[in-house]
mmCIF file of C-alpha atoms in Angstrom:
data_model
loop_
_atom_site.group_PDB
_atom_site.id
_atom_site.type_symbol
_atom_site.label_atom_id
_atom_site.label_comp_id
_atom_site.label_asym_id
_atom_site.label_seq_id
_atom_site.Cartn_x
_atom_site.Cartn_y
_atom_site.Cartn_z
ATOM 1 C CA UNK A 1 129.357 191.231 -40.623
ATOM 2 C CA UNK A 2 133.378 192.604 -41.027
ATOM 3 C CA UNK A 3 134.816 193.798 -38.423
ATOM 4 C CA UNK A 4 133.979 198.090 -38.289
ATOM 5 C CA UNK A 5 130.217 197.171 -39.563
ATOM 6 C CA UNK A 6 128.300 198.497 -36.436
ATOM 7 C CA UNK A 7 125.699 196.312 -34.861
ATOM 8 C CA UNK A 8 122.060 196.584 -34.531
ATOM 9 C CA UNK A 9 120.408 196.538 -31.314
ATOM 10 C CA UNK A 10 118.911 193.309 -32.233
ATOM 11 C CA UNK A 11 122.090 192.139 -34.242
ATOM 12 C CA UNK A 12 123.887 192.684 -30.759
ATOM 13 C CA UNK A 13 121.265 190.439 -28.699
ATOM 14 C CA UNK A 14 121.704 187.624 -30.995
ATOM 15 C CA UNK A 15 124.950 188.038 -30.289
ATOM 16 C CA UNK A 16 125.648 188.109 -27.163
ATOM 17 C CA UNK A 17 122.560 185.988 -25.408
ATOM 18 C CA UNK A 18 121.191 189.046 -23.833
ATOM 19 C CA UNK A 19 117.558 190.795 -24.554
ATOM 20 C CA UNK A 20 117.251 192.847 -26.211
ATOM 21 C CA UNK A 21 115.739 194.997 -23.115
ATOM 22 C CA UNK A 22 119.126 194.174 -20.888
ATOM 23 C CA UNK A 23 121.144 196.272 -23.627
ATOM 24 C CA UNK A 24 119.218 199.342 -24.074
ATOM 25 C CA UNK A 25 118.873 198.631 -20.119
ATOM 26 C CA UNK A 26 122.080 198.912 -20.184
ATOM 27 C CA UNK A 27 122.631 201.769 -22.510
ATOM 28 C CA UNK A 28 120.342 203.777 -20.944
ATOM 29 C CA UNK A 29 122.859 203.549 -17.644
ATOM 30 C CA UNK A 30 125.605 204.591 -19.339
ATOM 31 C CA UNK A 31 127.187 201.295 -19.049
ATOM 32 C CA UNK A 32 127.622 200.199 -23.211
ATOM 33 C CA UNK A 33 126.919 203.509 -25.403
ATOM 34 C CA UNK A 34 125.890 203.314 -29.778
ATOM 35 C CA UNK A 35 128.344 204.361 -31.336
ATOM 36 C CA UNK A 36 125.548 205.676 -33.557
ATOM 37 C CA UNK A 37 122.201 205.537 -35.294
ATOM 38 C CA UNK A 38 120.516 204.867 -38.199
ATOM 39 C CA UNK A 39 118.407 207.568 -39.901
ATOM 40 C CA UNK A 40 114.690 205.855 -38.550
ATOM 41 C CA UNK A 41 117.213 206.720 -34.963
ATOM 42 C CA UNK A 42 117.932 203.746 -33.831
ATOM 43 C CA UNK A 43 120.874 203.018 -31.958
ATOM 44 C CA UNK A 44 124.193 200.809 -33.014
ATOM 45 C CA UNK A 45 127.240 199.328 -31.569
ATOM 46 C CA UNK A 46 130.445 198.976 -32.368
ATOM 47 C CA UNK A 47 132.438 195.429 -32.782
ATOM 48 C CA UNK A 48 134.074 195.665 -29.254
ATOM 49 C CA UNK A 49 130.350 196.451 -27.497
ATOM 50 C CA UNK A 50 130.239 193.120 -27.596
ATOM 51 C CA UNK A 51 133.310 191.827 -25.123
ATOM 52 C CA UNK A 52 132.713 194.829 -23.115
ATOM 53 C CA UNK A 53 128.866 193.371 -22.923
ATOM 54 C CA UNK A 54 129.902 189.914 -22.245
ATOM 55 C CA UNK A 55 132.908 191.049 -18.635
ATOM 56 C CA UNK A 56 129.643 193.195 -17.723
ATOM 57 C CA UNK A 57 127.264 189.524 -17.932
ATOM 58 C CA UNK A 58 130.369 187.783 -16.183
ATOM 59 C CA UNK A 59 130.088 190.587 -14.166
ATOM 60 C CA UNK A 60 126.728 190.276 -13.024
ATOM 61 C CA UNK A 61 126.814 186.192 -12.901
ATOM 62 C CA UNK A 62 129.399 187.467 -9.954
ATOM 63 C CA UNK A 63 126.565 189.461 -7.923
ATOM 64 C CA UNK A 64 128.388 193.030 -8.695
ATOM 65 C CA UNK A 65 126.021 195.803 -8.876
ATOM 66 C CA UNK A 66 125.783 198.616 -11.125
ATOM 67 C CA UNK A 67 128.169 201.263 -10.429
ATOM 68 C CA UNK A 68 130.794 199.069 -9.936
ATOM 69 C CA UNK A 69 130.654 197.145 -13.072
ATOM 70 C CA UNK A 70 130.391 201.219 -14.830
ATOM 71 C CA UNK A 71 133.667 201.354 -13.214
ATOM 72 C CA UNK A 72 135.902 198.607 -14.187
ATOM 73 C CA UNK A 73 133.752 198.311 -18.028
ATOM 74 C CA UNK A 74 135.344 202.646 -18.337
ATOM 75 C CA UNK A 75 138.768 201.903 -17.100
ATOM 76 C CA UNK A 76 138.328 203.779 -13.282
ATOM 77 C CA UNK A 77 138.736 200.208 -11.958
ATOM 78 C CA UNK A 78 141.159 197.305 -12.523
ATOM 79 C CA UNK A 79 139.522 194.067 -12.198
ATOM 80 C CA UNK A 80 141.726 193.111 -9.844
ATOM 81 C CA UNK A 81 141.043 195.894 -7.744
ATOM 82 C CA UNK A 82 136.955 194.868 -7.824
ATOM 83 C CA UNK A 83 137.453 190.940 -7.921
ATOM 84 C CA UNK A 84 139.487 191.379 -4.208
ATOM 85 C CA UNK A 85 137.091 194.199 -3.506
ATOM 86 C CA UNK A 86 133.908 191.930 -3.636
ATOM 87 C CA UNK A 87 135.731 189.079 -2.137
ATOM 88 C CA UNK A 88 136.351 190.772 0.538
ATOM 89 C CA UNK A 89 132.489 192.039 0.687
ATOM 90 C CA UNK A 90 131.443 187.942 -0.205
ATOM 91 C CA UNK A 91 133.670 187.103 3.381
ATOM 92 C CA UNK A 92 131.636 189.296 4.952
ATOM 93 C CA UNK A 93 128.718 187.741 3.548
ATOM 94 C CA UNK A 94 129.680 184.174 4.498
ATOM 95 C CA UNK A 95 130.875 185.042 7.815
ATOM 96 C CA UNK A 96 127.266 186.194 8.857
ATOM 97 C CA UNK A 97 125.324 183.564 6.771
ATOM 98 C CA UNK A 98 127.687 180.963 8.830
ATOM 99 C CA UNK A 99 127.130 182.863 11.999
ATOM 100 C CA UNK A 100 123.108 182.437 11.429
ATOM 101 C CA UNK A 101 122.945 178.930 10.428
ATOM 102 C CA UNK A 102 124.950 177.865 13.667
ATOM 103 C CA UNK A 103 122.720 180.027 15.238
ATOM 104 C CA UNK A 104 119.971 178.299 13.722
ATOM 105 C CA UNK A 105 121.424 175.299 13.611
ATOM 106 C CA UNK A 106 121.399 175.009 17.500
ATOM 107 C CA UNK A 107 118.117 176.527 18.246
ATOM 108 C CA UNK A 108 116.832 173.193 16.060
ATOM 109 C CA UNK A 109 118.281 170.778 18.356
ATOM 110 C CA UNK A 110 117.359 172.659 21.569
ATOM 111 C CA UNK A 111 113.968 174.808 21.003
ATOM 112 C CA UNK A 112 114.673 178.156 22.766
ATOM 113 C CA UNK A 113 112.076 180.498 23.743
ATOM 114 C CA UNK A 114 111.627 183.358 21.623
ATOM 115 C CA UNK A 115 114.174 185.288 24.209
ATOM 116 C CA UNK A 116 116.324 182.481 24.196
ATOM 117 C CA UNK A 117 116.653 182.234 20.403
ATOM 118 C CA UNK A 118 117.051 185.838 20.427
ATOM 119 C CA UNK A 119 119.995 185.721 23.181
ATOM 120 C CA UNK A 120 121.608 183.233 20.823
ATOM 121 C CA UNK A 121 121.539 185.326 17.940
ATOM 122 C CA UNK A 122 123.188 187.983 19.375
ATOM 123 C CA UNK A 123 126.258 186.299 21.621
ATOM 124 C CA UNK A 124 127.168 184.328 17.703
ATOM 125 C CA UNK A 125 126.805 188.268 16.330
ATOM 126 C CA UNK A 126 129.276 189.447 18.865
ATOM 127 C CA UNK A 127 132.763 191.316 17.684
ATOM 128 C CA UNK A 128 136.186 189.579 18.729
ATOM 129 C CA UNK A 129 136.212 192.719 21.652
ATOM 130 C CA UNK A 130 133.227 191.936 22.635
ATOM 131 C CA UNK A 131 133.697 188.453 23.253
ATOM 132 C CA UNK A 132 136.763 188.994 24.770
ATOM 133 C CA UNK A 133 134.928 191.485 27.189
ATOM 134 C CA UNK A 134 132.195 189.300 27.915
ATOM 135 C CA UNK A 135 134.695 185.869 28.887
ATOM 136 C CA UNK A 136 136.725 188.871 30.889
ATOM 137 C CA UNK A 137 133.880 189.031 32.572
ATOM 138 C CA UNK A 138 133.810 185.371 33.109
ATOM 139 C CA UNK A 139 136.769 185.208 34.192
ATOM 140 C CA UNK A 140 137.039 188.050 36.360
ATOM 141 C CA UNK A 141 134.689 186.940 38.554
ATOM 142 C CA UNK A 142 135.885 183.246 38.876
ATOM 143 C CA UNK A 143 139.527 184.404 39.605
ATOM 144 C CA UNK A 144 139.843 187.777 40.143
ATOM 145 C CA UNK A 145 141.522 189.373 43.605
ATOM 146 C CA UNK A 146 144.763 189.180 45.483
ATOM 147 C CA UNK A 147 145.204 186.177 46.792
ATOM 148 C CA UNK A 148 143.422 183.960 43.440
ATOM 149 C CA UNK A 149 144.719 186.144 40.633
ATOM 150 C CA UNK A 150 148.804 185.340 40.545
ATOM 151 C CA UNK A 151 148.556 181.693 41.593
ATOM 152 C CA UNK A 152 145.757 181.034 38.791
ATOM 153 C CA UNK A 153 146.862 182.593 35.651
ATOM 154 C CA UNK A 154 147.841 180.046 34.207
ATOM 155 C CA UNK A 155 144.808 178.411 34.974
ATOM 156 C CA UNK A 156 142.446 181.673 33.932
ATOM 157 C CA UNK A 157 144.077 181.458 30.429
ATOM 158 C CA UNK A 158 143.207 177.974 29.962
ATOM 159 C CA UNK A 159 139.777 178.763 30.805
ATOM 160 C CA UNK A 160 139.984 181.190 27.780
ATOM 161 C CA UNK A 161 138.379 180.301 24.853
ATOM 162 C CA UNK A 162 139.257 181.500 20.983
ATOM 163 C CA UNK A 163 137.219 181.775 18.659
ATOM 164 C CA UNK A 164 138.695 180.924 15.233
ATOM 165 C CA UNK A 165 138.369 184.047 11.913
ATOM 166 C CA UNK A 166 136.333 181.290 10.508
ATOM 167 C CA UNK A 167 134.694 179.457 12.749
ATOM 168 C CA UNK A 168 133.135 175.929 11.731
ATOM 169 C CA UNK A 169 129.000 175.673 12.435
ATOM 170 C CA UNK A 170 130.263 173.118 15.270
ATOM 171 C CA UNK A 171 132.628 176.320 17.173
ATOM 172 C CA UNK A 172 129.482 178.947 16.534
ATOM 173 C CA UNK A 173 127.299 176.482 18.434
ATOM 174 C CA UNK A 174 129.768 175.700 20.636
ATOM 175 C CA UNK A 175 130.108 179.372 21.794
ATOM 176 C CA UNK A 176 126.929 180.468 22.007
ATOM 177 C CA UNK A 177 126.814 177.279 24.388
ATOM 178 C CA UNK A 178 129.829 178.564 25.988
ATOM 179 C CA UNK A 179 129.023 182.002 26.520
ATOM 180 C CA UNK A 180 125.443 181.710 27.534
ATOM 181 C CA UNK A 181 126.691 179.388 29.909
ATOM 182 C CA UNK A 182 129.600 182.065 30.416
ATOM 183 C CA UNK A 183 126.389 184.698 31.913
ATOM 184 C CA UNK A 184 124.416 181.686 34.792
ATOM 185 C CA UNK A 185 125.487 183.472 37.865
ATOM 186 C CA UNK A 186 125.007 180.060 40.035
ATOM 187 C CA UNK A 187 127.664 179.284 37.926
ATOM 188 C CA UNK A 188 129.805 181.785 38.132
ATOM 189 C CA UNK A 189 129.280 180.958 41.946
ATOM 190 C CA UNK A 190 130.035 177.698 41.494
ATOM 191 C CA UNK A 191 133.516 177.781 39.617
ATOM 192 C CA UNK A 192 134.331 180.882 42.130
ATOM 193 C CA UNK A 193 133.640 178.683 45.186
ATOM 194 C CA UNK A 194 136.134 175.936 43.595
ATOM 195 C CA UNK A 195 138.817 177.842 42.919
ATOM 196 C CA UNK A 196 138.362 179.545 46.002
ATOM 197 C CA UNK A 197 139.032 175.850 47.944
ATOM 198 C CA UNK A 198 142.018 175.637 45.725
ATOM 199 C CA UNK A 199 143.969 178.497 46.237
ATOM 200 C CA UNK A 200 146.329 178.984 48.531
ATOM 201 C CA UNK A 201 145.886 179.241 52.071
ATOM 202 C CA UNK A 202 148.211 182.839 53.235
ATOM 203 C CA UNK A 203 148.509 182.858 57.241
ATOM 204 C CA UNK A 204 148.966 187.547 57.363
ATOM 205 C CA UNK A 205 151.264 188.366 54.625
ATOM 206 C CA UNK A 206 153.487 185.285 54.133
ATOM 207 C CA UNK A 207 152.331 183.262 50.692
ATOM 208 C CA UNK A 208 152.445 179.295 50.969
ATOM 209 C CA UNK A 209 152.325 177.448 47.855
ATOM 210 C CA UNK A 210 149.107 176.418 46.455
ATOM 211 C CA UNK A 211 147.185 173.004 47.386
ATOM 212 C CA UNK A 212 148.019 169.937 45.161
ATOM 213 C CA UNK A 213 145.043 169.667 42.855
ATOM 214 C CA UNK A 214 141.886 167.419 44.795
ATOM 215 C CA UNK A 215 140.295 166.624 40.606
ATOM 216 C CA UNK A 216 143.739 164.718 39.882
ATOM 217 C CA UNK A 217 143.737 162.799 43.334
ATOM 218 C CA UNK A 218 140.472 161.256 42.769
ATOM 219 C CA UNK A 219 141.131 160.974 39.122
ATOM 220 C CA UNK A 220 144.099 158.844 39.174
ATOM 221 C CA UNK A 221 142.680 156.957 42.319
ATOM 222 C CA UNK A 222 139.208 156.792 41.379
ATOM 223 C CA UNK A 223 139.479 156.321 37.565
ATOM 224 C CA UNK A 224 141.357 152.924 37.743
ATOM 225 C CA UNK A 225 137.642 152.032 39.782
ATOM 226 C CA UNK A 226 135.288 153.716 37.612
ATOM 227 C CA UNK A 227 137.085 152.182 34.747
ATOM 228 C CA UNK A 228 136.786 148.357 36.399
ATOM 229 C CA UNK A 229 133.391 148.865 37.151
ATOM 230 C CA UNK A 230 133.808 148.914 41.266
ATOM 231 C CA UNK A 231 131.113 149.580 42.617
ATOM 232 C CA UNK A 232 130.770 152.499 44.980
ATOM 233 C CA UNK A 233 129.360 150.463 47.996
ATOM 234 C CA UNK A 234 131.182 147.569 47.204
ATOM 235 C CA UNK A 235 133.722 146.597 49.522
ATOM 236 C CA UNK A 236 136.479 146.554 46.580
ATOM 237 C CA UNK A 237 135.737 149.961 47.119
ATOM 238 C CA UNK A 238 137.438 150.310 50.657
ATOM 239 C CA UNK A 239 141.510 150.046 49.520
ATOM 240 C CA UNK A 240 140.182 153.416 46.917
ATOM 241 C CA UNK A 241 138.883 155.270 49.028
ATOM 242 C CA UNK A 242 141.052 154.857 52.302
ATOM 243 C CA UNK A 243 143.828 155.738 49.519
ATOM 244 C CA UNK A 244 142.193 159.042 48.524
ATOM 245 C CA UNK A 245 141.636 159.988 52.010
ATOM 246 C CA UNK A 246 145.255 159.198 52.817
ATOM 247 C CA UNK A 247 146.734 161.509 50.100
ATOM 248 C CA UNK A 248 144.509 164.042 50.914
ATOM 249 C CA UNK A 249 145.313 163.935 54.776
ATOM 250 C CA UNK A 250 149.213 163.853 53.811
ATOM 251 C CA UNK A 251 148.477 166.891 50.686
ATOM 252 C CA UNK A 252 146.534 169.028 53.194
ATOM 253 C CA UNK A 253 148.336 168.545 56.642
ATOM 254 C CA UNK A 254 145.210 167.250 58.660
ATOM 255 C CA UNK A 255 144.529 163.982 59.996
ATOM 256 C CA UNK A 256 142.734 161.033 58.094
ATOM 257 C CA UNK A 257 139.889 160.980 60.183
ATOM 258 C CA UNK A 258 136.099 161.090 59.528
ATOM 259 C CA UNK A 259 136.292 164.771 59.642
ATOM 260 C CA UNK A 260 137.992 164.815 57.176
ATOM 261 C CA UNK A 261 136.261 162.611 55.131
ATOM 262 C CA UNK A 262 133.252 164.764 55.506
ATOM 263 C CA UNK A 263 135.498 167.770 54.655
ATOM 264 C CA UNK A 264 136.564 165.880 51.524
ATOM 265 C CA UNK A 265 132.923 164.899 50.104
ATOM 266 C CA UNK A 266 131.793 168.474 50.988
ATOM 267 C CA UNK A 267 134.429 169.670 48.305
ATOM 268 C CA UNK A 268 133.575 167.142 45.976
ATOM 269 C CA UNK A 269 129.700 167.762 46.128
ATOM 270 C CA UNK A 270 130.578 170.886 45.017
ATOM 271 C CA UNK A 271 132.869 170.012 42.113
ATOM 272 C CA UNK A 272 130.484 167.512 40.524
ATOM 273 C CA UNK A 273 128.834 170.540 38.440
ATOM 274 C CA UNK A 274 127.666 168.921 35.284
ATOM 275 C CA UNK A 275 128.370 172.418 33.544
ATOM 276 C CA UNK A 276 131.719 172.837 34.316
ATOM 277 C CA UNK A 277 132.729 169.300 32.497
ATOM 278 C CA UNK A 278 130.687 171.328 29.919
ATOM 279 C CA UNK A 279 132.010 174.350 29.720
ATOM 280 C CA UNK A 280 135.711 172.917 29.740
ATOM 281 C CA UNK A 281 134.610 170.317 26.473
ATOM 282 C CA UNK A 282 132.617 172.795 24.225
ATOM 283 C CA UNK A 283 136.006 175.206 25.048
ATOM 284 C CA UNK A 284 138.033 172.270 23.489
ATOM 285 C CA UNK A 285 136.235 172.181 20.585
ATOM 286 C CA UNK A 286 136.033 176.096 20.228
ATOM 287 C CA UNK A 287 139.729 176.084 20.819
ATOM 288 C CA UNK A 288 140.585 173.129 18.850
ATOM 289 C CA UNK A 289 142.386 171.243 21.386
ATOM 290 C CA UNK A 290 141.944 167.572 22.424
ATOM 291 C CA UNK A 291 138.389 166.627 24.319
ATOM 292 C CA UNK A 292 138.761 166.708 27.493
ATOM 293 C CA UNK A 293 138.586 163.521 30.024
ATOM 294 C CA UNK A 294 135.209 163.878 32.079
ATOM 295 C CA UNK A 295 135.608 163.813 35.806
ATOM 296 C CA UNK A 296 132.539 164.213 36.429
ATOM 297 C CA UNK A 297 131.689 160.279 36.569
ATOM 298 C CA UNK A 298 134.765 159.474 38.812
ATOM 299 C CA UNK A 299 133.720 162.739 41.221
ATOM 300 C CA UNK A 300 129.985 161.444 41.458
ATOM 301 C CA UNK A 301 131.666 158.257 42.150
ATOM 302 C CA UNK A 302 134.327 159.505 44.993
ATOM 303 C CA UNK A 303 130.753 161.306 46.687
ATOM 304 C CA UNK A 304 128.921 158.504 46.550
ATOM 305 C CA UNK A 305 131.695 155.906 48.034
ATOM 306 C CA UNK A 306 132.000 158.900 51.099
ATOM 307 C CA UNK A 307 128.351 159.404 51.573
ATOM 308 C CA UNK A 308 128.035 155.473 51.637
ATOM 309 C CA UNK A 309 131.183 155.088 54.437
ATOM 310 C CA UNK A 310 130.023 157.795 56.388
ATOM 311 C CA UNK A 311 126.336 155.957 57.102
ATOM 312 C CA UNK A 312 127.834 153.169 58.342
#
C-alpha cells in the first residue's frame, strides 16, 4: 500500500496487530477518526493512523485510561506530562500496596483476631501527620511535665520513630508493632515510672543534675558476668553485685546497705519489662539505626542476683 492510500479497518488491524473490534471501539470513542468512507459506508483511515494506534496501544499497556490517552493523541498533553502524572499515581498505588503487604505479612506471622487486624491496617495507613500525633501522644504520656520535659528532651527525641517515605516491608511491620506498643496503657505507665525514677530530685525550685544512668551501670558491671556465663547465684557474682551497689550508693548519695539493695532491686524489677527492649529494637529498624544492645538479659541477671542475696 503506498503512502497516500487509505486503510480499511481490516488492513489497519493487520498492520497494527489490534483486532477490528478494538479499532472500531477506539474509533467510536474519537481516539482515531476515519479519513473517509467507501461507497458502501465502510471506514477508511489515513496512513498516520498506524502510528497513532501504536502509541495508543503502548499507553494502554502502561495502564493509562482512555481520557488521558485521548489528550495525548490530540496533543493537548505532552507525553512527558502524562508520564509524570501516571508515574506519581503509580507511586501512590505502590505505597498503598506495600502497606497492605506489610500488614498481611505481619498478620500471617502473628495470627491476629479480626479486631487486631483492623487496628493493624489502620495503623499502617496513617498519614505522616497522624503518625506524628500518635507518637507525640505516647511520648507526652511518658515525658510530659515541668520536672521531666527539659531534662529528658534528648531521650524523647531518641525514642521518636521516623518512618521513611518509601519504607521497606520490614519497616512497615515494625511501625505497626511499635504503634501498637505505644497504645498499650500498661507499657506507657511502665515507661513513665522509669522516667520518674531517673528524674532529677528538686528540693523546692533548686534544680539538681540528672541522676546517673542506672542501666549503664548495670550494663558495664553485670554485662561481662553475663557474657562469661557466671550464674547470678554463684559466689563469683558476689563482687559484681558489691561493685554495682557501691557505685549506685555513691551516685545517689546513699549508704551501701540492705535498704539500698531493696531500692535497687525494685527499680530493676520495674525496668525488666521486655517491651522496652522490643520498642527500642523496632525503633532502630524504622529509623535505620544499628540494632541496640539488649539490656533485658543483664537486668534479669542483676534482679536474680539481688534477690538471692536479699534472701540470705
